[in-house]
CSV table of C-alpha atoms and ligand atoms in Angstrom, one decimal:
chain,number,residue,atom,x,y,z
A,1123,UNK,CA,-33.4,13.4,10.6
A,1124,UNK,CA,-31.0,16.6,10.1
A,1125,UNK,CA,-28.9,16.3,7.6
A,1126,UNK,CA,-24.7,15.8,8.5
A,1127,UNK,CA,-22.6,18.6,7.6
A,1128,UNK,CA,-19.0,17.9,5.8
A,1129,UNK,CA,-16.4,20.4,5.6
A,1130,UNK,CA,-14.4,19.5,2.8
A,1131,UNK,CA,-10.3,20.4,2.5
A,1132,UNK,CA,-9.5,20.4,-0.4
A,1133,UNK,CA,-11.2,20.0,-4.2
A,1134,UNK,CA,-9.3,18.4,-6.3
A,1135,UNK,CA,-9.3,14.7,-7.9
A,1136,UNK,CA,-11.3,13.0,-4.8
A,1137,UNK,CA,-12.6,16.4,-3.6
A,1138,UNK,CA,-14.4,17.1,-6.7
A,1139,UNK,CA,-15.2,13.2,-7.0
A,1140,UNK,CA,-16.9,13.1,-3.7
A,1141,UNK,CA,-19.1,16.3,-4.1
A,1142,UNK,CA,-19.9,14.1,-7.4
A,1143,UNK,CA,-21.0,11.1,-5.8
A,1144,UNK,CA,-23.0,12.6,-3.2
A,1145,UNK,CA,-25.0,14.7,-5.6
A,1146,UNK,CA,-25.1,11.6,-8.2
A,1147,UNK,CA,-26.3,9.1,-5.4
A,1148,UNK,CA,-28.4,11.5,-3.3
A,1149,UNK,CA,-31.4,9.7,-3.5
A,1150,UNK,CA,-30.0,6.3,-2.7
A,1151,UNK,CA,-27.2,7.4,0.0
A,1152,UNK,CA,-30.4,8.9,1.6
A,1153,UNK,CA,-32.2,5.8,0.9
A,1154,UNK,CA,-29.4,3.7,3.4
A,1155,UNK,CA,-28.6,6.4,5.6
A,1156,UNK,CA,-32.3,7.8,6.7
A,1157,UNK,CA,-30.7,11.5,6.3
A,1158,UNK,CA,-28.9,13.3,3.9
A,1159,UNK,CA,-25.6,14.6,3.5
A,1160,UNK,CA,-24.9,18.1,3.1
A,1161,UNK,CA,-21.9,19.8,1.9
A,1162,UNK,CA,-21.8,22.6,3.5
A,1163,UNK,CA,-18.4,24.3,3.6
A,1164,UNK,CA,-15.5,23.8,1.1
A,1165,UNK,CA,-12.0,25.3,1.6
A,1166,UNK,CA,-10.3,26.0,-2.2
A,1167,UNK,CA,-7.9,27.7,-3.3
A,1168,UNK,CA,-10.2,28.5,-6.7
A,1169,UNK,CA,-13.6,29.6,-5.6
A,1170,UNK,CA,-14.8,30.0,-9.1
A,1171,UNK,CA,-14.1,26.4,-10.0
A,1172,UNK,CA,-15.7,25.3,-6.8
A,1173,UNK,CA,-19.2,27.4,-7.5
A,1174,UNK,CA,-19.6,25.2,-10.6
A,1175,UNK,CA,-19.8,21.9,-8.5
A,1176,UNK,CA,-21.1,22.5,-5.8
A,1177,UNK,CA,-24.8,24.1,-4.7
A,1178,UNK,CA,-25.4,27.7,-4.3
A,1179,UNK,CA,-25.6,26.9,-0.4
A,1180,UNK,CA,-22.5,25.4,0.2
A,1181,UNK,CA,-19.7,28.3,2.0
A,1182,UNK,CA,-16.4,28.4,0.3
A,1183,UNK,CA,-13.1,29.8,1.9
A,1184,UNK,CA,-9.6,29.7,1.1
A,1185,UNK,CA,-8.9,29.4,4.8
A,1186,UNK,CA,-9.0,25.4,5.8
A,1187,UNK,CA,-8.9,26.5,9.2
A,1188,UNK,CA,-12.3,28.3,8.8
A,1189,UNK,CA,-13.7,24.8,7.9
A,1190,UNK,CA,-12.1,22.8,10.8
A,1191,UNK,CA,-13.8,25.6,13.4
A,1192,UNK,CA,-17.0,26.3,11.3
A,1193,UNK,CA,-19.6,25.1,14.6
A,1194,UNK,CA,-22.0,24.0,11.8
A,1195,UNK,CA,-19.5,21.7,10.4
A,1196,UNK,CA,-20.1,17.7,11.8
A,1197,UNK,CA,-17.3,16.1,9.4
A,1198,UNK,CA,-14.0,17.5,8.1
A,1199,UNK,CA,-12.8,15.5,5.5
A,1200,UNK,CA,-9.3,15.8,4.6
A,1201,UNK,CA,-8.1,15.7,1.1
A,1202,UNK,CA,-5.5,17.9,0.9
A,1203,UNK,CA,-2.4,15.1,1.4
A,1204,UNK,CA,0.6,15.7,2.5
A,1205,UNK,CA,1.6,15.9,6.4
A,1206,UNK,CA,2.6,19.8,6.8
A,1207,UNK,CA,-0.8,21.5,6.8
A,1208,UNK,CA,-2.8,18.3,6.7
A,1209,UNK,CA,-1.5,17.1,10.3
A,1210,UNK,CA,-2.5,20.7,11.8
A,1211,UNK,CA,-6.1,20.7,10.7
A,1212,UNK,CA,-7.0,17.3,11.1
A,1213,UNK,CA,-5.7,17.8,14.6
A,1214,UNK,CA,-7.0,21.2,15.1
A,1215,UNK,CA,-10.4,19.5,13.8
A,1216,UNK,CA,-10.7,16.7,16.6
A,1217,UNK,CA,-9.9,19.7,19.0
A,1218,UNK,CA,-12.7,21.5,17.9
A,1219,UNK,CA,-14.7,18.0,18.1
A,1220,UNK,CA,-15.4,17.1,14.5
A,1221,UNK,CA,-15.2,13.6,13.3
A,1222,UNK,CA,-12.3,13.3,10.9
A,1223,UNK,CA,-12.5,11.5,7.2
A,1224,UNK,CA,-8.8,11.7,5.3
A,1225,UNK,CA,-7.7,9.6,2.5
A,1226,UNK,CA,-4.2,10.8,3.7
A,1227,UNK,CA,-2.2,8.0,4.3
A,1228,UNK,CA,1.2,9.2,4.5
A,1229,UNK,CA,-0.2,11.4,7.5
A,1230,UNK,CA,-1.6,8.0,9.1
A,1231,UNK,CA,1.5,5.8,8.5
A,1232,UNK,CA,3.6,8.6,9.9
A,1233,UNK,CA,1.3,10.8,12.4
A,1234,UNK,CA,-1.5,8.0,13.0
A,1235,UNK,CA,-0.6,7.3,16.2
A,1236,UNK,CA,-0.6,11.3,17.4
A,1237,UNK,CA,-4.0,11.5,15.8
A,1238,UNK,CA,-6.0,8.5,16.8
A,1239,UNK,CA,-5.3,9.3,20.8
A,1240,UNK,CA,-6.4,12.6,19.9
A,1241,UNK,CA,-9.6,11.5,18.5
A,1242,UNK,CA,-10.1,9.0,21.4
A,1243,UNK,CA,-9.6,11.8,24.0
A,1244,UNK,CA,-11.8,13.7,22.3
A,1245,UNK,CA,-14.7,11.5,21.4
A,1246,UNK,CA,-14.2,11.6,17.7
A,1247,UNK,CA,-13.5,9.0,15.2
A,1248,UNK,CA,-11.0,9.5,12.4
A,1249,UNK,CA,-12.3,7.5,9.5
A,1250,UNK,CA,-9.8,6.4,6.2
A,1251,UNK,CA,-10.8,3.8,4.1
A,1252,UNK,CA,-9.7,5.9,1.2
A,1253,UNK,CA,-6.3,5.9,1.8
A,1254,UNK,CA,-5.5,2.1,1.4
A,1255,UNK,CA,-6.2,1.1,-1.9
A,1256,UNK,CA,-8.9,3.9,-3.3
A,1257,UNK,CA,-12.4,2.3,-4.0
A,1258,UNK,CA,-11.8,-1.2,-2.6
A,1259,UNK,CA,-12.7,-1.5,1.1
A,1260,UNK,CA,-10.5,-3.2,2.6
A,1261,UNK,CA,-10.2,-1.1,5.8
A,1262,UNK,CA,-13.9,-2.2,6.5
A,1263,UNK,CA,-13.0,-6.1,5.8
A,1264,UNK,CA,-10.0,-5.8,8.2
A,1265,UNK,CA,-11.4,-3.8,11.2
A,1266,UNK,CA,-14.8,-5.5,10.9
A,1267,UNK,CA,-15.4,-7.9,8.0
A,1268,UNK,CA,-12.4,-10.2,9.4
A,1269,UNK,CA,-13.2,-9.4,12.8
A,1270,UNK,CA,-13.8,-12.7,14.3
A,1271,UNK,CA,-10.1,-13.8,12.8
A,1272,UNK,CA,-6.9,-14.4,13.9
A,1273,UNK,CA,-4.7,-12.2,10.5
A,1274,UNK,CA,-1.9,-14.0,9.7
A,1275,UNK,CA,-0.5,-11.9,7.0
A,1276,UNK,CA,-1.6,-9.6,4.1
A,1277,UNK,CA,-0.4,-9.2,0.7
A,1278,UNK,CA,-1.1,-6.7,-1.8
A,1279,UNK,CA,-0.1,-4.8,-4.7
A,1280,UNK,CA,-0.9,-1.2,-3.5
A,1281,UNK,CA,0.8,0.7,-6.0
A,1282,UNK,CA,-1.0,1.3,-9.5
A,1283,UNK,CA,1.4,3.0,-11.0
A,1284,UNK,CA,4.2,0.5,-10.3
A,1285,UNK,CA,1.7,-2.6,-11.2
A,1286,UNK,CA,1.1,-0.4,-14.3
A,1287,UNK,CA,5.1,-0.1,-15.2
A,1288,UNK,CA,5.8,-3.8,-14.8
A,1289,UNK,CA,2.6,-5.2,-16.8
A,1290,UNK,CA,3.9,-3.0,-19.7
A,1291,UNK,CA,7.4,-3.9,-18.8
A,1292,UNK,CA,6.2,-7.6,-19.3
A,1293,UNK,CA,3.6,-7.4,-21.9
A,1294,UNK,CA,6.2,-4.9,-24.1
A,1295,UNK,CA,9.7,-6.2,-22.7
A,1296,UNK,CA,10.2,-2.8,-22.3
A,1297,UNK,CA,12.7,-1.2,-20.1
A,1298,UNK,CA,11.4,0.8,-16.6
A,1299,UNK,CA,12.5,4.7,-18.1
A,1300,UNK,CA,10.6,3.9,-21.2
A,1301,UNK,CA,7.6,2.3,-19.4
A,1302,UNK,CA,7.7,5.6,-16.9
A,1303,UNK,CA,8.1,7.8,-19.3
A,1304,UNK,CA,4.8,6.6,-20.7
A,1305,UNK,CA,3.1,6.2,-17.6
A,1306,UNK,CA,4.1,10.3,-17.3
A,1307,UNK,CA,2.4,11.3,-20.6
A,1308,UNK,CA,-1.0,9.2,-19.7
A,1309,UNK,CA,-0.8,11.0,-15.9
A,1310,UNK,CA,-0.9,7.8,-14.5
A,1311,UNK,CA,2.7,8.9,-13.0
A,1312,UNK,CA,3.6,12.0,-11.7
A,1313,UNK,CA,6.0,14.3,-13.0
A,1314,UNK,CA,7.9,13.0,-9.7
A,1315,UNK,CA,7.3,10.0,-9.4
A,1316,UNK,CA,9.5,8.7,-6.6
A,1317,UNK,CA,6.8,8.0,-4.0
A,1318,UNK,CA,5.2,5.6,-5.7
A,1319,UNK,CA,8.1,4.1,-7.5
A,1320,UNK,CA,10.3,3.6,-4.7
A,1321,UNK,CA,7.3,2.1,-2.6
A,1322,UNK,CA,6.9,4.7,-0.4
A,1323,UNK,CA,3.3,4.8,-0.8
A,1324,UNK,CA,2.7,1.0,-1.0
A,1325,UNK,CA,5.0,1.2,2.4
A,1326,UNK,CA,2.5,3.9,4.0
A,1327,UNK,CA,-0.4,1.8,2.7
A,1328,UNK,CA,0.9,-1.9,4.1
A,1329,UNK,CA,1.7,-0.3,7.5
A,1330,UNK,CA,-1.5,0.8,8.0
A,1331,UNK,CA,-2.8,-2.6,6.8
A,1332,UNK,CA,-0.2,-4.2,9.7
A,1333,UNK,CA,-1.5,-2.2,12.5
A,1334,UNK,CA,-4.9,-2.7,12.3
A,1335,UNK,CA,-4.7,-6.5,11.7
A,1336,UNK,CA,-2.1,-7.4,14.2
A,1337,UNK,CA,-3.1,-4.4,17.0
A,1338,UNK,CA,0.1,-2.3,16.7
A,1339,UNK,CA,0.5,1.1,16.6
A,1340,UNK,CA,1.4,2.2,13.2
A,1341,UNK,CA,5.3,2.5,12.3
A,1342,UNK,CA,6.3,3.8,9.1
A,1343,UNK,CA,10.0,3.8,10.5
A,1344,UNK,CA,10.1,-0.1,10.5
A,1345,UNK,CA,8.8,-0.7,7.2
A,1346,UNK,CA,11.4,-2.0,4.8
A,1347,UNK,CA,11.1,-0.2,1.2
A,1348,UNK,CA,12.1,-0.9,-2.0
A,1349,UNK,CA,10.9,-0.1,-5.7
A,1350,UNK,CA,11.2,-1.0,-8.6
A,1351,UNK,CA,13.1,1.5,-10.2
A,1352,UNK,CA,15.9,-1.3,-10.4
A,1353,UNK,CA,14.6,-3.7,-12.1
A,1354,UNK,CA,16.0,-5.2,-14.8
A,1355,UNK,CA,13.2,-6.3,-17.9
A,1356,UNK,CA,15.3,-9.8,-18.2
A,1357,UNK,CA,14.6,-10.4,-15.1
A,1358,UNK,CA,10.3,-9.8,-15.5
A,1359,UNK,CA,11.3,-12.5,-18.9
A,1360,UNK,CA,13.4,-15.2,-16.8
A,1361,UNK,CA,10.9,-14.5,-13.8
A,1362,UNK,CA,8.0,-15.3,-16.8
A,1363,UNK,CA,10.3,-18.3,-18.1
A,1364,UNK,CA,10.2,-19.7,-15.0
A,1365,UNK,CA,6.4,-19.5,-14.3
A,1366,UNK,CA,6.7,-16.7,-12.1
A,1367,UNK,CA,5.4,-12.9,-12.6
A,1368,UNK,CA,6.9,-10.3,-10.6
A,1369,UNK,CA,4.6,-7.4,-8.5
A,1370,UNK,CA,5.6,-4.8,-6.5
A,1371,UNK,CA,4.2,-6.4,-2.9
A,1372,UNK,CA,3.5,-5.0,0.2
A,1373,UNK,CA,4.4,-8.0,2.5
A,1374,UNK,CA,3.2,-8.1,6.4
A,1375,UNK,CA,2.8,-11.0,8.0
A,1376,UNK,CA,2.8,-12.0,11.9
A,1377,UNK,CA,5.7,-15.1,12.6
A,1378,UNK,CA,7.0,-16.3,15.5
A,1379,UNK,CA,9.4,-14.1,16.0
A,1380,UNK,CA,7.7,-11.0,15.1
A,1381,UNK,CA,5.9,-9.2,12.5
A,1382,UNK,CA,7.4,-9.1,9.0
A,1383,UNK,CA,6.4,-5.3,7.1
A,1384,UNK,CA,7.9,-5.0,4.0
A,1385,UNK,CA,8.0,-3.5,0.4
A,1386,UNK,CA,9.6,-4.9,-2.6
A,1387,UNK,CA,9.5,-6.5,-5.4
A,1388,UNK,CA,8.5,-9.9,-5.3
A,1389,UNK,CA,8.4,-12.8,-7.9
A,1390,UNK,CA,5.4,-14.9,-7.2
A,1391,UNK,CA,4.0,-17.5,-9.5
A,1392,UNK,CA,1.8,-16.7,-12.1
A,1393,UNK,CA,-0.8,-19.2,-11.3
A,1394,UNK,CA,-1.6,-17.5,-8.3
A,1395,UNK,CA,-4.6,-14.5,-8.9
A,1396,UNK,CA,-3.2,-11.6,-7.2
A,1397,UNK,CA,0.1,-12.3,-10.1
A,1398,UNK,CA,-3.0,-11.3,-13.0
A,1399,UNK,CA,-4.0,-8.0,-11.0
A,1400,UNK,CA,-2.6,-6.1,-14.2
A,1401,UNK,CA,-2.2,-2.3,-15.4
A,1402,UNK,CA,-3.4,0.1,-12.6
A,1403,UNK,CA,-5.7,-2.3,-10.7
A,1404,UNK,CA,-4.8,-3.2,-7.2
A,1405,UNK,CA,-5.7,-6.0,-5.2
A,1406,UNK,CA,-4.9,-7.3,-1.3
A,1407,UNK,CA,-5.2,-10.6,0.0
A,1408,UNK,CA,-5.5,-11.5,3.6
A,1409,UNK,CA,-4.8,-15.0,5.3
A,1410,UNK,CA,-6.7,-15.5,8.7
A,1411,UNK,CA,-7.0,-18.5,10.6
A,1412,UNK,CA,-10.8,-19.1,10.6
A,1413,UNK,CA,-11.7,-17.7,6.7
A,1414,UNK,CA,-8.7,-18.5,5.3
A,1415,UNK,CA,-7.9,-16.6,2.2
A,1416,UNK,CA,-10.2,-13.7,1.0
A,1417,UNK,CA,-8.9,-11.1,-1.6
A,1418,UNK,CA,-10.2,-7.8,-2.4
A,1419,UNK,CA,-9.6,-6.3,-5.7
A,1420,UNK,CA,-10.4,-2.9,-7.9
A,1421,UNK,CA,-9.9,0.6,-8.3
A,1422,UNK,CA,-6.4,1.7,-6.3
A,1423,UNK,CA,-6.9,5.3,-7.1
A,1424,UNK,CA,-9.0,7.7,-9.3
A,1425,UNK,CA,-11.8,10.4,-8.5
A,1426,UNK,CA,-14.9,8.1,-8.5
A,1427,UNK,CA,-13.5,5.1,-6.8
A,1428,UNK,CA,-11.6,7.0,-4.2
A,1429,UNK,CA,-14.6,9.4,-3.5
A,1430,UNK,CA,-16.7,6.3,-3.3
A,1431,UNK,CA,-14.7,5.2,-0.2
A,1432,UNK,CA,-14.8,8.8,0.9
A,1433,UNK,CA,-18.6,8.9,1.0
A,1434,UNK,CA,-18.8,5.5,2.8
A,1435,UNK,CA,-16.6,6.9,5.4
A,1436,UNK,CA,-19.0,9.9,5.9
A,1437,UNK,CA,-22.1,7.5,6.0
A,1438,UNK,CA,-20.4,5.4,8.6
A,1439,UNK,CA,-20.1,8.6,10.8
A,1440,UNK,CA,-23.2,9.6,10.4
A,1441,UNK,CA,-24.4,6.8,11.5
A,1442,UNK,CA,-22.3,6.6,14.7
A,1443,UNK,CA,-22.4,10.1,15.5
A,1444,UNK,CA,-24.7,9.8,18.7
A,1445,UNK,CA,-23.7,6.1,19.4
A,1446,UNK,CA,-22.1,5.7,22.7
A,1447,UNK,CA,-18.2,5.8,21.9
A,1448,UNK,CA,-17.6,2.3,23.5
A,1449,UNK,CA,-19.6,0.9,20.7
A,1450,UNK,CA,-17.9,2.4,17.9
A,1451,UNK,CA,-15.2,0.3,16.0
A,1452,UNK,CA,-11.9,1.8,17.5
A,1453,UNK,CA,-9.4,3.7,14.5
A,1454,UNK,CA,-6.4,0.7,14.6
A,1455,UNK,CA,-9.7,-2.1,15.2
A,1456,UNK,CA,-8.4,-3.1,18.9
A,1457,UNK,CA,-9.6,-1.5,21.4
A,1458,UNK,CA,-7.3,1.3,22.5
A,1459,UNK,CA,-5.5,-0.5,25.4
A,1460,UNK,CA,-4.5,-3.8,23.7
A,1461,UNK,CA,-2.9,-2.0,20.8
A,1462,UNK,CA,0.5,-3.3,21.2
A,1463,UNK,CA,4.0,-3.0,20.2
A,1464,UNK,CA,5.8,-6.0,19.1
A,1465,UNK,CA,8.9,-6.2,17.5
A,1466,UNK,CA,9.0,-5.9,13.6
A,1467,UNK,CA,11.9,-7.8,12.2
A,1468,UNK,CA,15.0,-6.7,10.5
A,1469,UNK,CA,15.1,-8.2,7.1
A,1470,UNK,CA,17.8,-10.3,7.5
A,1471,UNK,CA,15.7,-11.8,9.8
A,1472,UNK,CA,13.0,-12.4,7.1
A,1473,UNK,CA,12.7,-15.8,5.8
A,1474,UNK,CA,12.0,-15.6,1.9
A,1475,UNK,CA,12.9,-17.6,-1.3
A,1476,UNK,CA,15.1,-15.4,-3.8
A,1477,UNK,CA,15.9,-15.2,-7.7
A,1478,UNK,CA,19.6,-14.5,-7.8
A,1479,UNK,CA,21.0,-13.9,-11.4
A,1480,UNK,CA,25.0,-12.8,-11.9
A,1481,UNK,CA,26.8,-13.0,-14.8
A,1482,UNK,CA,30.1,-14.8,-14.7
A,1483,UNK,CA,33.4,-15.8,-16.8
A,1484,UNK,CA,31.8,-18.9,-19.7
A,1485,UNK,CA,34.7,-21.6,-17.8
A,1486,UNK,CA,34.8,-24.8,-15.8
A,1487,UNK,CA,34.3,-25.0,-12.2
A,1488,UNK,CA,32.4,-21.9,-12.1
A,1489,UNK,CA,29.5,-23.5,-11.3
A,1490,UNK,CA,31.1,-25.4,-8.0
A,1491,UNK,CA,32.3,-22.1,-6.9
A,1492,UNK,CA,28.8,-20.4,-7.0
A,1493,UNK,CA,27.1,-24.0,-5.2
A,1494,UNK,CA,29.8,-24.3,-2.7
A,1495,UNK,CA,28.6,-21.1,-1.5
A,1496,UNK,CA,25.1,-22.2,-1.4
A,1497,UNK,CA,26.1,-24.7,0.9
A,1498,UNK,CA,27.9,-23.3,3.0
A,1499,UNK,CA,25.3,-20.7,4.2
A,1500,UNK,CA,22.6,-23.8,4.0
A,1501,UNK,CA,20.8,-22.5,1.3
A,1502,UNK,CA,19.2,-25.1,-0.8
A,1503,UNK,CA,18.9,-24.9,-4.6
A,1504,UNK,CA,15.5,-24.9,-5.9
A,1505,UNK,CA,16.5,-24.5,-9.8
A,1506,UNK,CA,19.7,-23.8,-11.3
A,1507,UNK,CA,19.8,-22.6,-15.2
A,1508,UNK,CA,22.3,-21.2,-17.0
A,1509,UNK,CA,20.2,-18.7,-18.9
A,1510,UNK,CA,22.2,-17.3,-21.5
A,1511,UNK,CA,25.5,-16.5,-22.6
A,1512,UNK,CA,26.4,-13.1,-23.1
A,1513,UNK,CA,29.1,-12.5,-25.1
A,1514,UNK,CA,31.8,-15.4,-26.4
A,1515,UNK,CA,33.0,-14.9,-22.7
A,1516,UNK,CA,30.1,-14.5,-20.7
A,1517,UNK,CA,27.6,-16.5,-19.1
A,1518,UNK,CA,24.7,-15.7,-17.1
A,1519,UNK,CA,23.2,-17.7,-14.7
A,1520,UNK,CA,19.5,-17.8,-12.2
A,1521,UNK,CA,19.2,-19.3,-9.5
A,1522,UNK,CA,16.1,-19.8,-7.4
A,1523,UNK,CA,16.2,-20.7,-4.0
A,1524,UNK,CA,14.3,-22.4,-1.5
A,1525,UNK,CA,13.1,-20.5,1.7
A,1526,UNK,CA,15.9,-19.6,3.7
A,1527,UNK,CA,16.5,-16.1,6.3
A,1528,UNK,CA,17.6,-13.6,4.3
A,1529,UNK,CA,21.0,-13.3,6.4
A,1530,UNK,CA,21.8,-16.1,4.7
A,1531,UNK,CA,21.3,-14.9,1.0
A,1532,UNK,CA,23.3,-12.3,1.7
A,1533,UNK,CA,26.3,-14.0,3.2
A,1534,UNK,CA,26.2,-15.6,0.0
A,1535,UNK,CA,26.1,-12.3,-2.1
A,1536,UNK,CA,28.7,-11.1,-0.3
A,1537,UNK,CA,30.5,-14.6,-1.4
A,1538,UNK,CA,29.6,-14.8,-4.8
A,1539,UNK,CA,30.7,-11.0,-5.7
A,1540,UNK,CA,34.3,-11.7,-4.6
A,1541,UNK,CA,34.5,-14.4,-6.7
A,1542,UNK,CA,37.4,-13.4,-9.4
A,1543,UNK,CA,34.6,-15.1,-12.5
A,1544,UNK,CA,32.2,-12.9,-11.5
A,1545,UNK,CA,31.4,-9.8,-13.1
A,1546,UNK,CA,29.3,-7.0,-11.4
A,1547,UNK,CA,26.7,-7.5,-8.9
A,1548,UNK,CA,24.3,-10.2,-8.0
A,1549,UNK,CA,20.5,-9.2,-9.0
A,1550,UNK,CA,18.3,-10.7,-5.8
A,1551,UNK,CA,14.7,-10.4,-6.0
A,1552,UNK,CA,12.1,-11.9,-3.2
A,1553,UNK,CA,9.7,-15.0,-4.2
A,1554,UNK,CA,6.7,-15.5,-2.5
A,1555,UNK,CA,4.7,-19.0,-3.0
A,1556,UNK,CA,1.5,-17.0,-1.7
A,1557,UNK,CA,0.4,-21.0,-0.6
A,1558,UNK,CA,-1.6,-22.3,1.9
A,1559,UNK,CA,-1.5,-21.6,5.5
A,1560,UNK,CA,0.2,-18.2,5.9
A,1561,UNK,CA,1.8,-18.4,2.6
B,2786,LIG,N1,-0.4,7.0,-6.5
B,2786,LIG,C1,-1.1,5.9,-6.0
B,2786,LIG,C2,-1.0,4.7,-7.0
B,2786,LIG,C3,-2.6,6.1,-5.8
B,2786,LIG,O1,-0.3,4.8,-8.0
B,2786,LIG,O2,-1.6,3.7,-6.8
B,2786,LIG,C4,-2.9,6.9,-4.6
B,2786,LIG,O3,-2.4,6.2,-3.5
C-alpha cells in the first residue's frame, strides 16, 4: 500500500520524538500497519537542526501554512501548542481536507468544539491522544476501550510537574518555592510555571476527559481550578499523619444533579494506588458501571512517550483513511448528535469531605465555638485533633469532615473566621475516599 504522508508543525520535544520513533520502529509500525509512514514535510523554524533528523527526502519550510496546503500531505500533525497560530492551521488543515493529529490540549479544551464540527463537515478526523496524559492512552480506553460502559467519574493526577512538587514536598518536608525552584533547575518546570502549577493544564486535560466520557461538548469555562501553589507543607505532614497523601486531582464525575469538573488539590488516603503515583508519573482512574475500576498509569509527558501516542494517532488514521466516515470513532466518542450539554455544577454545589486546619487562641471553650459551627451548617465531624500548639498562646487545630455540599463548608468558614480566638484564615483542602461505587 502507499505509504501516509504527515506534515509535521513543529520540531521540538515531541516533534523531534516522533520523527524518532517512526524511524526507530519502522520495521515494526510497518509490520501492524501493512504500509509505511512517511514524513514528508516539516515546518521549522531551524532548517539546519531539522536536516540532521530527518531523511534527505523530507521538505522543510518555515511557513506551517505550506504544510497544511501541501496536496501531498494526508496528516498534519500539530505540535506547535498554544491556541493563536495552532487554531488557524489546524483549522485551515481540515479545510484543505487533511486529517488532523495535535497533542494541543489547551486548543481542544478551549477551541474543541469549533474544530471537531469542522472536521465532521469536512470528513476528517482530528486525532489527540497525546494531549491527555503523554504516553498513556487513555483517550483510546475512554472513546473505545470503555465503550460498552456507563462512566461514572474519572480521577487523575495529570500534572507531572505538580505530582513532582508535592512528592518532594512530602518526601523532604520542603516548602513549594524551594521544591519549584528545584523542579526549574532539572527543567521539569518551566521558567513560568503557572500553567501547570495553578492547574490550568490538568483543568484542559480533565475537561477533555469529561466530554468524551459523559457526551458533552468540551467547556474549559466550567472547570473549577486550583493549584497548589498554596499549599502549606504542614498540611502534606498532618494529611500524612492522618493516613492521607495529598495529589493535585482532576475530579469529573457525573451525579444526579449534574456533572462535577474540577481541579484541586485533594487529600486522598494513602492506601489507595493512584495516592503512590509519585515524582512526574501520572496516572487516571476511571469508574464505570459494568468494569468497574480500571486505572491507567505512566509517562505524562516527555519526547518518547508523548511521540509514542503521536505515532499511534497517525497509525489509527491511516488505517481509517478510506473507511466510510460513519464507521470511524467520532472525536468526543458519541456520535455527533447525542453530544449534549448538561449542567456542570457550581462548586458549592459539590459534595466533598474537607481538611480544615486554623489556628486559634490556646483557651477554654474554643473548641464549642468551632463545633457549634459544625452543627449548625450539619456538617459532621469525622476527626477532630488538636495538632500542635504554636506559640505559649497558640493552638492549632484539623479537622476532617465527613461528606457534606461544599456550601456548607463554607458557611462554616465564613463562621469560624469571625470568631474573635481565631487567628488568620481557615486552610480547606478537598478529600476524596476514591471507594467503591463512584467513589
Ligand atoms: N507540563 C505537563 C506536566 C506536561 O507537567 O505534566 C504536558 O502536558
Amino acid at each position: 500500500m502507499k505509504p501516509v504522508n504527515i506534515g509535521i508543525l513543529g520540531l521540538g520535544t515531541v516533534g523531534k520524538g516522533t520523527v524518532e520513533v517512526l524511524n526507530h520502529n519502522a520495521e515494526e509500525i510497518s509490520r501492524r500497519l501493512g504500509r509505511d509512514v512517511n514524513v514528508f514535510m516539516v515546518s521549522t523554524r531551524n532548517v539546519e537542526n531539522a536536516r540532521r533528523i530527518c531523511s534527505e527526502q523530507t521538505l522543510m519550510t518555515t511557513d506551517p501554512f505550506e504544510v497544511v496546503k501541501h496536496p501531498e500531505v494526508d496528516v498534519v500533525v500539530e505540535l506547535f501548542g498554544g491556541t493563536e497560530i495552532a487554531k488557524d492551521l489546524v483549522l485551515e488543515a481540515i479545510n484543505q481536507g487533511k486529517h488532523v493529529v495535535t497533542a494541543n490540549k489547551k486548543l481542544l479544551a478551549e477551541y474543541g468544539n469549533e474544530i471537531f464540527a469542522k472536521a465532521e463537515e469536512k470528513n476528517v478526523m482530528v486525532q489527540f491522544e497525546a494531549a491527555v496524559a503523554g504516553g498513556i492512552p487513555i483517550i483510546k480506553a475512554l472513546r473505545e476501550g470503555l465503550a460498552a460502559n456507563n462512566i461514572r467519574s474519572i480521577v487523575g493526577i495529570i500534572n507531572g510537574t505538580s505530582n513532582f512538587i508535592l512528592s518532594e514536598m512530602r518526601e523532604k518536608g520542603s516548602s513549594f518555592a524551594d521544591v519549584l525552584k528545584q523542579a526549574q533547575e532539572l527543567g521539569y518546570a518551566e521558567a513560568d510555571p503557572t500553567f501547570d502549577i495553578e492547574g490550568h493544564d490538568a483543568g484542559h486535560k480533565i475537561t477533555i476527559m469529561s466530554a468524551l466520557a459523559f457526551g458533552t461538548p468540551v467547556n474549559f469555562n466550567a472547570c473549577y481550578l486550583e493549584g497548589i501553589s498554596k499549599l502549606d507543607s504542614r498540611d502534606i505532614k498532618y494529611a500524612e499523619e492522618l493516613g492521607y497523601r495529598i495529589k493535585l486531582l482532576g475530579i469529573t464525575r457525573k451525579t444526579g444533579k449534574g456533572i462535577e469538573l474540577r481541579v484541586h488539590p485533594t487529600l486522598i488516603p494513602e492506601v489507595r494506588l493512584i495516592a503512590n503515583v509519585n515524582g512526574v508519573m501520572n496516572a487516571v482512574r476511571v469508574d464505570a458501571d459494568m468494569v468497574g475500576e480500571t486505572m491507567y498509569y505512566g509517562a505524562g509527558a516527555g519526547s518518547l512517550p508523548t511521540a509514542s501516542a503521536v505515532v499511534a494517532d497517525i497509525m489509527d488514521i491511516s488505517r481509517l483513511i478510506t473507511a466510510d466516515t460513519g464507521n470511524r470513532v467520532p472525536p468526543l466518542a458519541f456520535q455527533s448528535g447525542e453530544v449534549k450539554e448538561q449542567v456542570i455544577l457550581p462548586m458549592d454545589e459539590v459534595v466533598s469531605s474537607y481538611y480544615l486546619r486554623v489556628q486559634v487562641d490556646d483557651e477554654p471553650g474554643v473548641m464549642a465555638q468551632i463545633t457549634k459551627l459544625l452543627a449548625d451548617e450539619k456538617v459532621s465531624i469525622e476527626a477532630l485533633i488538636q495538632k500542635g500548639v504554636i506559640d505559649q498562646s497558640t493552638a492549632e487545630i484539623v479537622i476532617l469532615t465527613h461528606s457534606t455540599i461544599e456550601k456548607r463548608v463554607k458557611a462554616v468558614i465564613a463562621g469560624i473566621e469571625q470568631l474573635p480566638c481565631v487567628r488568620g484564615g481557615v486552610t480547606m483542602i478537598r478529600m476524596e475516599s476514591l471507594h467503591g461505587r463512584n467513589g
